[in-house]
Coordinates of C-alpha atoms in Angstrom, one line a residue:
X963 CA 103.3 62.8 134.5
X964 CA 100.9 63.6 136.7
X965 CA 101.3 67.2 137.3
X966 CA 98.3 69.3 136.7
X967 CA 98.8 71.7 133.9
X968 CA 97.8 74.8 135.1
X969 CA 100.6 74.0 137.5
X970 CA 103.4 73.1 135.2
X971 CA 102.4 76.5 132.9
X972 CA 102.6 78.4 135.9
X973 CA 106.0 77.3 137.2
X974 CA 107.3 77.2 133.1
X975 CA 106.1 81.4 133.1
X976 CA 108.0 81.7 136.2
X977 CA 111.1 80.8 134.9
X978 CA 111.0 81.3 131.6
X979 CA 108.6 84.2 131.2
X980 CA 106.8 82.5 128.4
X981 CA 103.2 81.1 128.0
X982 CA 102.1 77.7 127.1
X983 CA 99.4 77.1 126.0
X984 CA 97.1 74.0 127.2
X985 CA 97.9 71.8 124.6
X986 CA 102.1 72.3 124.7
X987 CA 101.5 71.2 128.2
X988 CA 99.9 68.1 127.4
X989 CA 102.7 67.2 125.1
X990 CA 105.2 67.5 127.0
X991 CA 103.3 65.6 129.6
X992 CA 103.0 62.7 127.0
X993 CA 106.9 63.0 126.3
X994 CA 107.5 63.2 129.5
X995 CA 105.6 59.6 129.8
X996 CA 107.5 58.1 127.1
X997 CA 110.6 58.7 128.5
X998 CA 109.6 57.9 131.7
X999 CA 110.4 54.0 130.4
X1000 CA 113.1 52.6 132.8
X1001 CA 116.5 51.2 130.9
X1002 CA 116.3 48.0 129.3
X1003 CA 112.2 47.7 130.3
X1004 CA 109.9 44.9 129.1
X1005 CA 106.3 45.5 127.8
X1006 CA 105.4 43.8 130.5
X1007 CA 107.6 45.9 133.0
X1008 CA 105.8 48.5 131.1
X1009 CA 102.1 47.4 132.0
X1010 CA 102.8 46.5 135.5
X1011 CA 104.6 49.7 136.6
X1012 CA 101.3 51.5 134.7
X1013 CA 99.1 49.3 136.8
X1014 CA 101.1 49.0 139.8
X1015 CA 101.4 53.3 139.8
X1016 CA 97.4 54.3 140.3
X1017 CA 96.3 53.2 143.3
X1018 CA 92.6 53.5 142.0
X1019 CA 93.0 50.6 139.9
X1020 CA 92.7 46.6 140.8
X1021 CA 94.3 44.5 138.7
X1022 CA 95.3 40.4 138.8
X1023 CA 97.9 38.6 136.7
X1024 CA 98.7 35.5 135.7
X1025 CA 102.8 34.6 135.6
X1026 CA 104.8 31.0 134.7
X1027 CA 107.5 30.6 136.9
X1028 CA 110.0 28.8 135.0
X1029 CA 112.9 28.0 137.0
X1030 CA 116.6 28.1 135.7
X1031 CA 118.1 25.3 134.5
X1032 CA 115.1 23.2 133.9
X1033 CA 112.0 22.9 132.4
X1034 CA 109.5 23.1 135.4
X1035 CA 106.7 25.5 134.8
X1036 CA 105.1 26.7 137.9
X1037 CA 101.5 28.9 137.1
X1038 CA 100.7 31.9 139.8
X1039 CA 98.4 34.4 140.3
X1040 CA 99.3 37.6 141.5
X1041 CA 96.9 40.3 142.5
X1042 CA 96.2 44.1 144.4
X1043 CA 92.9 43.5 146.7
X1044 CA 90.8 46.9 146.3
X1045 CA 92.3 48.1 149.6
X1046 CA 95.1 48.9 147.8
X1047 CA 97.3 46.0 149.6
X1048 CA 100.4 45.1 148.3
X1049 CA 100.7 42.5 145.5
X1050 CA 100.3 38.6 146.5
X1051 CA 101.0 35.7 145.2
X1052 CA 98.9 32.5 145.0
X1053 CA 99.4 29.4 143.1
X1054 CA 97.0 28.4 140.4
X1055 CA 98.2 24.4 139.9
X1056 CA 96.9 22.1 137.1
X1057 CA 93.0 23.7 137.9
X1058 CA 93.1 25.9 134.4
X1059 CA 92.7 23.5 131.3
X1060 CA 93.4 20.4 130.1
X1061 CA 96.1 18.0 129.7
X1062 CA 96.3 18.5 126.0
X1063 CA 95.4 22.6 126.5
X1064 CA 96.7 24.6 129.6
X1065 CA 98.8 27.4 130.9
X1066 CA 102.0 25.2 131.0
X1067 CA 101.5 23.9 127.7
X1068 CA 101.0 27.6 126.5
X1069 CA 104.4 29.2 128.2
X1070 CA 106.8 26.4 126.8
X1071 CA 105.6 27.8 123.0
X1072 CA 106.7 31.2 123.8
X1073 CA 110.1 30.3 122.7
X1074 CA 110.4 33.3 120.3
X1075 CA 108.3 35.9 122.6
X1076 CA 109.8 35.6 125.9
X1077 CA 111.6 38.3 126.3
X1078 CA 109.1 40.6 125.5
X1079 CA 106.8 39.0 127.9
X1080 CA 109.2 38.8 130.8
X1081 CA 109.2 40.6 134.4
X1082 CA 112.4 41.8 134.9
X1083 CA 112.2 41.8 138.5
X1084 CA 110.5 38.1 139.0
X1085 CA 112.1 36.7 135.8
X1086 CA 108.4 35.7 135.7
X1087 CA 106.4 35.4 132.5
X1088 CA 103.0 37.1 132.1
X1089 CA 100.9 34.9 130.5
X1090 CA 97.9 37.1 131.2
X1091 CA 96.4 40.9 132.9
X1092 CA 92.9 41.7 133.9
X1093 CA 92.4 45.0 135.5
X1094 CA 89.7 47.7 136.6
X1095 CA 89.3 51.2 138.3
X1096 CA 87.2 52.7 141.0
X1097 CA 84.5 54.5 138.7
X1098 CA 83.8 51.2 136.9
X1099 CA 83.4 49.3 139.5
X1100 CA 81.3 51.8 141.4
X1101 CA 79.2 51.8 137.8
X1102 CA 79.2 48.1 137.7
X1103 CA 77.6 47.8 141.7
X1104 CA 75.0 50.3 140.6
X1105 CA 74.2 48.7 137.3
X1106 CA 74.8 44.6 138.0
X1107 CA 72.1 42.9 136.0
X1108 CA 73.7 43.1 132.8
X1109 CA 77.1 42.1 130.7
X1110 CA 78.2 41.6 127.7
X1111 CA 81.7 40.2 126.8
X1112 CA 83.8 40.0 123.8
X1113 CA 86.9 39.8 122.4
X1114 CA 88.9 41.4 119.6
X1115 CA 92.5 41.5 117.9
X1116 CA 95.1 43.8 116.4
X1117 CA 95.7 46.5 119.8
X1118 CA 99.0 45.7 120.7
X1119 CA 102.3 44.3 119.3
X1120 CA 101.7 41.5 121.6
X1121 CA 98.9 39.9 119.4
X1122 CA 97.6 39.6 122.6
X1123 CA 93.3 39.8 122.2
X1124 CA 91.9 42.3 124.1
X1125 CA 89.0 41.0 126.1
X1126 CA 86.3 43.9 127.1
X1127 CA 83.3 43.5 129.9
X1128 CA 80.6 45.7 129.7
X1129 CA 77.5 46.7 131.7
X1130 CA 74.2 49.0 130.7
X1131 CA 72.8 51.6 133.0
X1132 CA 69.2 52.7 133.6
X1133 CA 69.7 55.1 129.8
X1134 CA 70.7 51.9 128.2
X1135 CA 74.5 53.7 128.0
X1136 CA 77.3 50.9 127.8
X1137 CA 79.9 51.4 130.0
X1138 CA 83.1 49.3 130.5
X1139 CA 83.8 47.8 133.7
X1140 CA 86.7 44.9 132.6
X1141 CA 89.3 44.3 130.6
X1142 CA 91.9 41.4 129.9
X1143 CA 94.5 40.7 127.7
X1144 CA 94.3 37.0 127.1
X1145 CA 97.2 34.7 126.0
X1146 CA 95.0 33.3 123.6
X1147 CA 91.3 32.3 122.5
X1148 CA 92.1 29.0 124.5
X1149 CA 89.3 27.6 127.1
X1150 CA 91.6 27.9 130.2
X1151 CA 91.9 31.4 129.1
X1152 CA 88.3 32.4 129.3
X1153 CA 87.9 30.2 132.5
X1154 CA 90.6 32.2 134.1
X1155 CA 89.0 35.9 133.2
X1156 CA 85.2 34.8 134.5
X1157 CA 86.5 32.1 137.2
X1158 CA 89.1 33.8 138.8
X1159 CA 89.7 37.2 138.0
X1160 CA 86.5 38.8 137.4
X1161 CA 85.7 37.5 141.1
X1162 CA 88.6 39.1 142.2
X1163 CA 88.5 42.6 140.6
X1164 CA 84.6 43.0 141.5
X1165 CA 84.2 41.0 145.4
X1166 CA 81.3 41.6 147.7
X1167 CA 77.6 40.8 146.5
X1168 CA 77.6 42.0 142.8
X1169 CA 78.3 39.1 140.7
X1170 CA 75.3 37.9 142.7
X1171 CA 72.8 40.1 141.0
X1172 CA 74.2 39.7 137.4
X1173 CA 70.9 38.2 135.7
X1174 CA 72.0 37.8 132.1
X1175 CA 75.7 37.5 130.4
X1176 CA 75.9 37.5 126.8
X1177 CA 78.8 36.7 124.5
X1178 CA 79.1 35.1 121.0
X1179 CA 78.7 31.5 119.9
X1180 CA 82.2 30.6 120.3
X1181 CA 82.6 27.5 121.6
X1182 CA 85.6 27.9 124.1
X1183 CA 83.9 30.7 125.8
X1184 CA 80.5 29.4 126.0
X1185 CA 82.0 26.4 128.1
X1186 CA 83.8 28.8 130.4
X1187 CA 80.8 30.8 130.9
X1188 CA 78.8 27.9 131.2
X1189 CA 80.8 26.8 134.2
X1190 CA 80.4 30.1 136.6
X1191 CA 76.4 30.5 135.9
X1192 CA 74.2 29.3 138.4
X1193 CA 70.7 30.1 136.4
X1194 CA 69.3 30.6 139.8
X1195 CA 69.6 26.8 140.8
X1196 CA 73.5 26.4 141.9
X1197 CA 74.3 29.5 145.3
X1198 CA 78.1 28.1 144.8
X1199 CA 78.7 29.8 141.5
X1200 CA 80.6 32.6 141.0
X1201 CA 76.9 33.9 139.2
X1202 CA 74.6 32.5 141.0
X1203 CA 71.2 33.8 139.8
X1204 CA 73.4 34.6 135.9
X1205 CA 72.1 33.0 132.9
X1206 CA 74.3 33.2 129.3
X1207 CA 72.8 34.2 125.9
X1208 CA 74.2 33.9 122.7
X1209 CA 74.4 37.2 120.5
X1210 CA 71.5 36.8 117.6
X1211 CA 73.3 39.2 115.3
X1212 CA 76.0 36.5 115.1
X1213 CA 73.5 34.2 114.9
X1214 CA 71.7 35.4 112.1
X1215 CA 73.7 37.7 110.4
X1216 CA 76.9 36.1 110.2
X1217 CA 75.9 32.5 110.3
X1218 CA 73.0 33.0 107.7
X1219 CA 73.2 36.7 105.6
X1220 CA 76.4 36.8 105.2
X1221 CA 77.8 32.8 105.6
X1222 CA 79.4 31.6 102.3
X1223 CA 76.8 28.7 102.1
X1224 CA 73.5 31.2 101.9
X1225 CA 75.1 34.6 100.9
X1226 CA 75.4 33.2 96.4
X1227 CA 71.9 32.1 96.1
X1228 CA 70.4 34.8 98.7
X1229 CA 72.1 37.3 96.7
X1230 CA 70.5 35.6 93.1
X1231 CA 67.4 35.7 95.1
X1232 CA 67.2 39.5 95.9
X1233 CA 68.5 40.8 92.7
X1234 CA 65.4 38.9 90.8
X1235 CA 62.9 40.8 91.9
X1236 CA 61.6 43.2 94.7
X1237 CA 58.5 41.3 96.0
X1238 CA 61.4 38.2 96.4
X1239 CA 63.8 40.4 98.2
X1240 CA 60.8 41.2 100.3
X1241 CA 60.2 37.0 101.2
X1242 CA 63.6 37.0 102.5
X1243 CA 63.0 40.2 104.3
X1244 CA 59.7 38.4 106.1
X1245 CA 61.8 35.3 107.2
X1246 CA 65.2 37.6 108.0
X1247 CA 62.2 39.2 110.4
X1248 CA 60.4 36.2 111.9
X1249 CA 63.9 35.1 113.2
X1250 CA 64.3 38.5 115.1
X1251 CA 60.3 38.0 116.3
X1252 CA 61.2 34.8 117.4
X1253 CA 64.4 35.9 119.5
X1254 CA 63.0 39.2 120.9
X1255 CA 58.8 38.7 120.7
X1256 CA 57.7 35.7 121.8
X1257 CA 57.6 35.2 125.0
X1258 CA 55.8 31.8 125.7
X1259 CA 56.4 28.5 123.9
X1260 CA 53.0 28.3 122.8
X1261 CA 53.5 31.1 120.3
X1262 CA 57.4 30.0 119.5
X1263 CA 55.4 26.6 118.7
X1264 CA 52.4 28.2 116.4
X1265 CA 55.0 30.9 114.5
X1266 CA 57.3 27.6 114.0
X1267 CA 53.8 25.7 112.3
X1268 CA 53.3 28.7 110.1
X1269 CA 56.6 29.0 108.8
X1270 CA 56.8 25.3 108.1
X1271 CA 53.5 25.6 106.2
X1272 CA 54.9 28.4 104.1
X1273 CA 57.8 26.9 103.4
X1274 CA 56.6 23.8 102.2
X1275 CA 53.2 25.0 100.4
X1276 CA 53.9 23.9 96.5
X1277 CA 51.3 26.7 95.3
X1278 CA 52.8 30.2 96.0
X1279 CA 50.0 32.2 94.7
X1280 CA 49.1 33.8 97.4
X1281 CA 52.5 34.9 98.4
X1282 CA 53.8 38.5 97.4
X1283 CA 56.6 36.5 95.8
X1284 CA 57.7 33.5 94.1
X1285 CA 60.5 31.3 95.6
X1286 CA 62.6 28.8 93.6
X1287 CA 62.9 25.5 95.4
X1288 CA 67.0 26.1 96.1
X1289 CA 65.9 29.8 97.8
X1290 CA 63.5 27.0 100.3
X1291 CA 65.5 24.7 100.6
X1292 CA 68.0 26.9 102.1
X1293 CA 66.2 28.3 104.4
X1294 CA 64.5 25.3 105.4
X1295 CA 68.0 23.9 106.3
X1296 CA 69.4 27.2 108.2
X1297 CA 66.4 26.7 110.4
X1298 CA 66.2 23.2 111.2
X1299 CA 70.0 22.7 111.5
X1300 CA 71.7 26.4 112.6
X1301 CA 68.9 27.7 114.2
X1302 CA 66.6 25.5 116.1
X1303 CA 69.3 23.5 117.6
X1304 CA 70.6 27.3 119.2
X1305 CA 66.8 27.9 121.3
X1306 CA 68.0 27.6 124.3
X1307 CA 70.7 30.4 124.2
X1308 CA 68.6 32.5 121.9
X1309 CA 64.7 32.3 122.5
X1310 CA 63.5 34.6 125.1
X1311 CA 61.2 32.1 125.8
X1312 CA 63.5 29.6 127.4
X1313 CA 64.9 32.8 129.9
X1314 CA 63.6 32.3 133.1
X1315 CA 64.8 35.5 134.3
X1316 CA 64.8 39.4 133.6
X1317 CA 66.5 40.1 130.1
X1318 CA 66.0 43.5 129.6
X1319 CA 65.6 42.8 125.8
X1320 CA 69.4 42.2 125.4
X1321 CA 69.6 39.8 122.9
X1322 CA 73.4 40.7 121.1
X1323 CA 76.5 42.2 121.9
X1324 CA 76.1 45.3 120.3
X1325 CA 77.5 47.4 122.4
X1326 CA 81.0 45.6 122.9
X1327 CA 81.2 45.7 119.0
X1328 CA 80.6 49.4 119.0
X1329 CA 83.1 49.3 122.2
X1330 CA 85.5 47.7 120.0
X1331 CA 84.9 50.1 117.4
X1332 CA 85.3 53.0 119.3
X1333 CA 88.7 51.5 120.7
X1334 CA 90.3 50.9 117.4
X1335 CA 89.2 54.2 115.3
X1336 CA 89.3 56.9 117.8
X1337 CA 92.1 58.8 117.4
X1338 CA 93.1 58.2 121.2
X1339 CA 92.8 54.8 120.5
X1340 CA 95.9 52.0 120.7
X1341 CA 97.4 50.9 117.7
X1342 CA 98.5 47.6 116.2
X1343 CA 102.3 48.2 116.9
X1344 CA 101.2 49.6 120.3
X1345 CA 103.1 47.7 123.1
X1346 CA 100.7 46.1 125.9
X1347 CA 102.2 48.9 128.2
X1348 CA 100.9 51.7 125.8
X1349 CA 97.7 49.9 124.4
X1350 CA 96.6 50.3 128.4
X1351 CA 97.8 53.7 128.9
X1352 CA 95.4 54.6 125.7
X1353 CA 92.7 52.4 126.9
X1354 CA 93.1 54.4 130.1
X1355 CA 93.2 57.8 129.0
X1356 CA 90.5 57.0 126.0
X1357 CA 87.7 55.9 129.0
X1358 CA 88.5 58.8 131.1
X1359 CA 88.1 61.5 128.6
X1360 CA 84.6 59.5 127.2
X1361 CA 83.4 59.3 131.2
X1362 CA 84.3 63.4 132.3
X1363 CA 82.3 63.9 128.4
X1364 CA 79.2 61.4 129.8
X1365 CA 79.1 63.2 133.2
X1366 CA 79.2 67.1 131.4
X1367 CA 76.6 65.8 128.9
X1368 CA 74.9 64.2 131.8
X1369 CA 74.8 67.5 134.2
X1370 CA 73.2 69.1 130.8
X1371 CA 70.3 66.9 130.6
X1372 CA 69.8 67.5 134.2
X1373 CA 69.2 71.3 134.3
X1374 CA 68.1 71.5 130.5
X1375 CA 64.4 72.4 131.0
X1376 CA 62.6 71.7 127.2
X1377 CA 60.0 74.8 125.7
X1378 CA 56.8 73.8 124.0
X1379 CA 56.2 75.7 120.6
X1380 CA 53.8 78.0 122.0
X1381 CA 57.2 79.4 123.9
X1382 CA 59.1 80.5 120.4
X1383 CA 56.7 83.4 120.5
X1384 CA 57.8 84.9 123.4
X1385 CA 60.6 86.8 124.8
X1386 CA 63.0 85.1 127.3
X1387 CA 64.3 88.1 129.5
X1388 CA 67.8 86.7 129.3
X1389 CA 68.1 86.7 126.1
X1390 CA 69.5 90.2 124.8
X1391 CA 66.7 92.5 122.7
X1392 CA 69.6 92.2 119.8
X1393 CA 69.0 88.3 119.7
X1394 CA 65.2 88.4 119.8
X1395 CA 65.0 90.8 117.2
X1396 CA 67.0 88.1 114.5
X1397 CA 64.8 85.6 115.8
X1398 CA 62.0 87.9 115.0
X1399 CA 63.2 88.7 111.4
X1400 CA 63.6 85.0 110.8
X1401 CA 60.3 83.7 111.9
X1402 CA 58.9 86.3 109.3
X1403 CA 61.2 86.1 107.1
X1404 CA 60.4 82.5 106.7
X1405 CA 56.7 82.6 105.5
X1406 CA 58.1 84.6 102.3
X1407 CA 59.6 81.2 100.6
X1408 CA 58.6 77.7 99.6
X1409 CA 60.3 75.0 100.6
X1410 CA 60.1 71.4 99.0
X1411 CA 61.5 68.0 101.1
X1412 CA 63.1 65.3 97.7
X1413 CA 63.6 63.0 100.5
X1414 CA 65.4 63.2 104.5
X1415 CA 68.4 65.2 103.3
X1416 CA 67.4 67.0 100.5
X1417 CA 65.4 70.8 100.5
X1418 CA 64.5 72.5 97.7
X1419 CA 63.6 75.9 98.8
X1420 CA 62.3 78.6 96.4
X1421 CA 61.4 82.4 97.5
X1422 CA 57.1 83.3 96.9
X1423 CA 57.2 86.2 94.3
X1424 CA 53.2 86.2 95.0
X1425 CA 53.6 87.2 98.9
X1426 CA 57.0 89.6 98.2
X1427 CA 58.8 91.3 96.6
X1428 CA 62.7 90.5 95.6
X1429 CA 65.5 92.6 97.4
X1430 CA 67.9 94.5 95.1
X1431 CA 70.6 91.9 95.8
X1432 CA 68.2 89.0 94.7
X1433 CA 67.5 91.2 91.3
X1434 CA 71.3 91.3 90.6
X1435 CA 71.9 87.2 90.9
X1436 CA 68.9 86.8 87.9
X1437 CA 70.1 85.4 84.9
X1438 CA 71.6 87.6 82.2
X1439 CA 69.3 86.8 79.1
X1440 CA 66.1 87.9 81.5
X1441 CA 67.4 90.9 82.7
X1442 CA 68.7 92.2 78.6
X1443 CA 65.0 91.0 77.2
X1444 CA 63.6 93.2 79.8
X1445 CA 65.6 96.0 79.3
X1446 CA 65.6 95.9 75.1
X1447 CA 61.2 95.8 75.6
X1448 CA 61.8 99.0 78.4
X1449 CA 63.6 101.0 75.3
X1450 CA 61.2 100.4 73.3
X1451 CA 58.1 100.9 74.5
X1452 CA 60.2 104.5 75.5
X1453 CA 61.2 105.3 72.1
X1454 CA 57.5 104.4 70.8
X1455 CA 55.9 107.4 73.3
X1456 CA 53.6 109.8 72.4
X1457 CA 55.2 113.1 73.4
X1458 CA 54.4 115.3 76.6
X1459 CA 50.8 115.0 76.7
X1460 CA 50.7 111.4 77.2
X1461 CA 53.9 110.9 78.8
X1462 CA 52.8 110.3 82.2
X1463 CA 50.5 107.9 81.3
X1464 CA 53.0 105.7 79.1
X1465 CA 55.6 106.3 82.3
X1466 CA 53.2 104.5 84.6
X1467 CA 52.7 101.9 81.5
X1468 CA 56.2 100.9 82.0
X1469 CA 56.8 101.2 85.6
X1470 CA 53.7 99.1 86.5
X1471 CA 55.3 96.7 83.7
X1472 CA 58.8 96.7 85.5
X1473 CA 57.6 97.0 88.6
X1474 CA 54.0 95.3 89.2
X1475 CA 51.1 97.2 90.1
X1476 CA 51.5 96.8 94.2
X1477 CA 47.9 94.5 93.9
X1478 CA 49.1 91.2 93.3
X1479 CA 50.4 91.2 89.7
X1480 CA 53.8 90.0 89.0
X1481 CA 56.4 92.1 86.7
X1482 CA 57.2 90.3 83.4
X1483 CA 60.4 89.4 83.9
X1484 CA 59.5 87.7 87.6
X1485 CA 56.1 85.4 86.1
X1486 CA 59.4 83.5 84.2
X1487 CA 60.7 82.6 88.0
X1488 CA 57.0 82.0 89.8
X1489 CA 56.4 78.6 88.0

């Protein structure tokens, strides 16, 4: 499957004496994948032979040993070091979880699913799979200071949740550097990806310079985030100088705009009037000024004073509008119970490092989107095998399009407008001369903007003249009115000794006088 295919068309011509074109080799390069599948193979056989194949990919798994004939459950670790070494084993032990939630308790409930999850070869069970490639881990040493993790559902047949780690670079371009597919939502499972196996795929000095992690308010992963971030204070954690964020989007736009216990009566609220739709607009946006713009307690503290004054003032004449008391009350209760108590993880304020101005996980929910709706994107009843093989192929064709759009950039030199008047010596005379005709042409028509999408463009009679073409596309009823008054004013001349005069009558009439003067059936068009 990895024969170029300029190769494989060159050797098929040979042979056969036939052509094929670039996109017959690729399919039967993806047929030739499918049925590369060995007899009798696991989705999990699957993903580890896919793994195990490219040696420019690191990868660590987590198995339960469950031996025969009893119900011990033994969790290990299995990993490929970056030097490509061969695959070893170490054992996890009871350090993952709790008594009541942990990897053991996890692989004795996949009664039904065992087979599917099963390593032929070990007569293991993958519980989970974290891997990475050379390219994002060279992007991720370059770029260190800032990730953003998150999870989502429905890639694989697995339900297995696909957990994503990205990074931003110096254009504020997301780039994925990690990615997991977790057993479950479970704590011992997030502990696992940002204890143990993002340490292993990424070693050296980067995790060091991570300064800010953010992820959703989900409690399981908060606490296993929690555990690995030093804030500056502990050098033993796996992110020493990393402090965690809570996404503000989630914050505010799910837990307030669109929760079930605001959405009713902020809905009533909006559809009353504008200049109320525009007082929830105002708080909506002091809630964003007080997660991204203030900097300094002292003005969290004053903006919190004013917005408790305005909340609680009886007489709202001064205000653009008029809030009923339910509308106040509830948003004097998303702020003092949702959204006060979350300062720490929210304010910038309470940062005591660089943020950047990351404030959400934005770009892992465009990831996510990207990974679901692209047509080279895993489906639901995609196998885990598959699902990585698309994940694969879908970040490799998006990083050869960042580095040709990149190289662009690079040697794309911009013109100032004073340069449109001029002749560029490689362009050929043919070209300039269109550009010419089009500039000119141009100034002959008025053009009206309705709104951002929308032109209304309408040709200046005054300036120019219409082309025969444009006379043929006028309406019917003008063209016959000014042909019945041409016939006549014909039939009504004077004969040969004013003819001329009467000719020039008409033609003027038809045809204007060449000094500004419109012919009749035009001054119909001009207003």
């Amino acid at each position: 499957s990895e024969v170029r295919p300029a190769s494989a068309a060159r050797i098929f011509e040979t042979q056969s004496g036939e052509h094929l074109d670039w996109h017959q080799v690729n399919y039967l390069k993806r047929v030739k994948g499918k049925n590369a599948s060995l007899p009798n193979e696991t989705p999990a056989d699957k993903l580890i032979r896919e793994l195990s194949s490219d040696a420019s990919k690191s990868f660590i798994l987590l198995f339960a040993d469950i031996d025969v004939g009893s119900s011990l459950i033994t969790i290990k670790t299995k990993k490929r070091k970056t030097n490509n070494a061969l695959p070893i084993d170490e054992i996890v032990g009871d350090t993952l979880g709790n008594e009541i939630d942990n990897p053991k308790i996890f692989a004795q409930t996949l009664r039904g699913r065992r087979d599917k999850m099963r390593h032929t070869t070990s007569n293991q069970l993958l519980l989970a799979a974290a891997w990475t490639s050379d390219p994002a881990r060279r992007l991720l040493d370059m770029f260190p200071e800032f990730m953003g993790g998150d999870d989502t559902e429905k890639t694989n047949s697995e339900d297995r949740p696909l957990y994503t780690i990205l990074g931003q670079d110096s254009n504020n371009r997301s780039f994925p550097h990690t990615w997991c597919f977790m057993p479950s939502k479970a704590q011992w499972a997030y502990q696992w990806i940002w204890g143990t196996a993002v340490p292993a795929l990424h070693p050296g000095s980067v995790l060091s310079r991570v300064m800010l992690i953010n992820c959703d308010a989900d409690p399981q992963e908060t606490r296993a985030i929690e555990s690995v971030v030093g804030r500056g204070k502990d050098i033993s954690a796996v992110f020493p100088n990393a402090w965690q964020r809570w996404c503000a989007w989630h914050r505010i736009d799910r837990n307030f705009l669109r929760d079930p216990a605001y959405v009713s009566i902020l809905a009533t609220t909006r559809k009353s009037g504008s200049t109320r739709a525009a007082e929830i607009d105002v708080f909506t946006r002091y809630l964003w000024y007080r997660v991204k713009c203030y900097e300094t307690q002292e003005e969290l503290d004053f903006a919190d004073k004013l917005m408790n004054f305005y909340l609680q003032e009886e007489d709202q004449s001064d205000h653009v509008g008029v809030l009923d008391k339910a509308c106040r009350d509830a948003l004097k209760q998303y702020k003092t119970k949702t959204f006060e108590p979350s300062a720490k993880k929210l304010f910038e304020a309470n940062f005591d490092c660089r943020t950047f101005g990351k404030c959400t996980t934005g770009i892992n929910e465009a990831e996510h989107r990207v990974i679901k709706y692209s047509d080279l994107g895993p489906r639901p009843c995609d196998d885990i095998g598959s699902t990585h093989r698309k994940l694969y192929d879908l970040h490799k064709t998006r990083t050869v399009a960042n580095s040709k759009k990149a190289a662009h950039l690079a040697n794309t030199q911009l013109t100032n407008d004073a340069e449109h008047f001029f002749s560029a010596e490689d362009i050929t005379p043919y070209c300039n001369e269109r550009l010419r005709k089009n500039l000119n042409d141009s100034s002959n028509y008025h053009a009206y903007r309705v709104d951002d999408s929308t032109f209304f463009v309408k040709r200046d009679y005054v300036k120019c003249d219409t082309c025969p073409q444009d006379d043929l596309d006028l309406p019917a009823e003008i063209c016959d009115g000014v042909f019945k008054e041409l016939e006549t004013e014909v039939d009504n001349m004077t004969p040969r000794s004013n003819q001329q005069k009467e000719s020039k009558k008409v033609i003027e009439k038809m045809f204007g006088d060449g000094k500004g003067a419109l012919p009749a059936y035009k001054e119909l068009l001009s207003g």
